[in-house]
Amino acid sequence: MKKYGGFICMAIALLLASGCSQTQPDGTGALAASAPKAVSIQDFAGRSIDFPSVPRKIAVLSNGDMDIIYALGGEVVGRPTSNGPVPIKNAAQAEQIGTTHGIDLEKIAYLSPDVVLGNYPMNTKDIPSVEGIGSKIMLTSANSISDIQKQIQLFGQLLQKESKANELILAIDQKVKEINPEENTVKPRVLLVYGAPGTYMAALNNSLSGDILVKAGGENIAADYPKLENYPQYAQLNTEKIIQSNPQLILLMSHGNPEQVKDGFLKEMQQNAAWHSLDAVKENRVDVLPADLFGTNPGTRVIEALDLLHKRLQDVK
């Protein structure tokens, strides 16, 4: 009996030891496995931002960021303020918190999000205010297709959805490769204009729309225009240079009424009689691009933007 009693005591001791090991917070037991995983991010401003776990309450200031979050399987509690339809139906009930041009700090404070996704450098000035109410702010930008892919990768890390992020990035790469013109292909001459009645700027190649144009197979006639100091992705329109370059296609981008934007631009350009000699004008190829794809960062829908612009360019040939 003493022999069996010894075995029983040893078995109980092993079970107790095993149970204790599973409750150690710094071990490999069940409690440790269920502990939230910390997330560390470096945003486009070079700031290191640490989260004790994957953020659950996310607020966004642009539709492009919102698109990427939902494409990764996430959701938002705060979305950009807009008078138009919400591009993502599932986000319709989210609180409107302003935009990258002007945040609604009171709404953000009410929501108390874990993180606010904003623009670099536009929302740099808002860092102290947002952090002052207990939320963190992460800044990114989208001045190229590559930037959008970096955003996807960064948000994938934030949500611990790296695999899905890689799928989205690959899909964009495949689209660019699919429509990329051969080196010897003649590229249509295009003028990209951004603005509103009375204020028009030519988009340069270091802008998102300029990059999409180049990747879609067009030649940006304003590529060498001197950039504006306050808006380095754009340049002042130069009517003489435009006439000299003779664009075959003129495309307008704006947040406002498309027909009003087009009429205002045409009236401004028609002040020079030589304007009517342009191929784009003679062939009636002056048009407004969809605002949700070109007036702002389209997020993962950049694939649609590439497709649309590629087809427009094909029509010119």
Phi, psi and omega in degrees: 000323178299324180297313180291324179299324179295318178299317182296316180297320180294319180297318179297318180298319179295319180296318179296319180295319180296317180296321180294322182294332182281348181254007179284122182293337181251014180258207181247019183279188186296320182295319179296322183293330183270355180294140180298144182268126180291149181235130179237127186233144169244117185276184185291344177272001180080014181271135176272125183236124183249137177237137179294338178201176178300125181302132180261328181251108185244134175241140183233149181253358179218151180293328179298316177295319179298318179301316182294317180301315180288326177296333179273358179095009179266188176209167183236153174260341178226136183230168180297144176287133182205146176270345182269184179294147179283123184296336178240111186302322182294345181262002186300327183275354180291148181292140177275128190238019183095193180226182178297336180280341181188112184272154175258092186296327180296317179294320180296318178298321180296319182284330182050057181289156175292324181210143174247128180264117183232187185258141172252126011261003190304319184262013177302321181295341183269356182304309181300320182295314182292317179292332180293338178261008173096004177257164176252151180236134182241127187251133174221174177213167182219080177258008178197167175297322178300321177298318178299319179295323177293323175299313180301316179297317182293315179292330175297320176293319181300318183266002184058044179237047185299322181296315179294322178299318179296324177297315181294320179295317180297321180298322178292317177302317181294321178294316178299317180294323182296320185257359182298120182287155177290158186302322184273001181290135176286126184260132177299140179276125187230142171247122177257124183239132177241137176158200180218166181311123180093344180223105181230141180226150176271130179283133179266173182289343178272009172264162180298314181295323177296320179293319178298318179300313181296315181294331180279350175106021179254163175252120181277112184290344181262013186304327183258010178293144177294131184287152177283143184298315183276341179226077188295352176268002184224164180223159176289141178292138178235101186302319180298316179294321180299314180296321179295321181283337177051068180298145177271345183212131176239121184239132183252145178231136181194160174271344186274194179297119186301318181291323178294320178296315181296314181297318180296320179294315181298319179298321181292318183285330183288357175294340175255119184301330182292346180304325183289349180274351181293142178302319182298323180285315181298325182267006180057047180247053173242114189217165179255130179279153179302129183297326183287345179253333185233340180282350182202176177293119182275359182066224181293344179285006174301335175297318177295321179297317178298315180299313182298313182291324178299318179293321177298320180292323178296327180292335181284328185291000000 
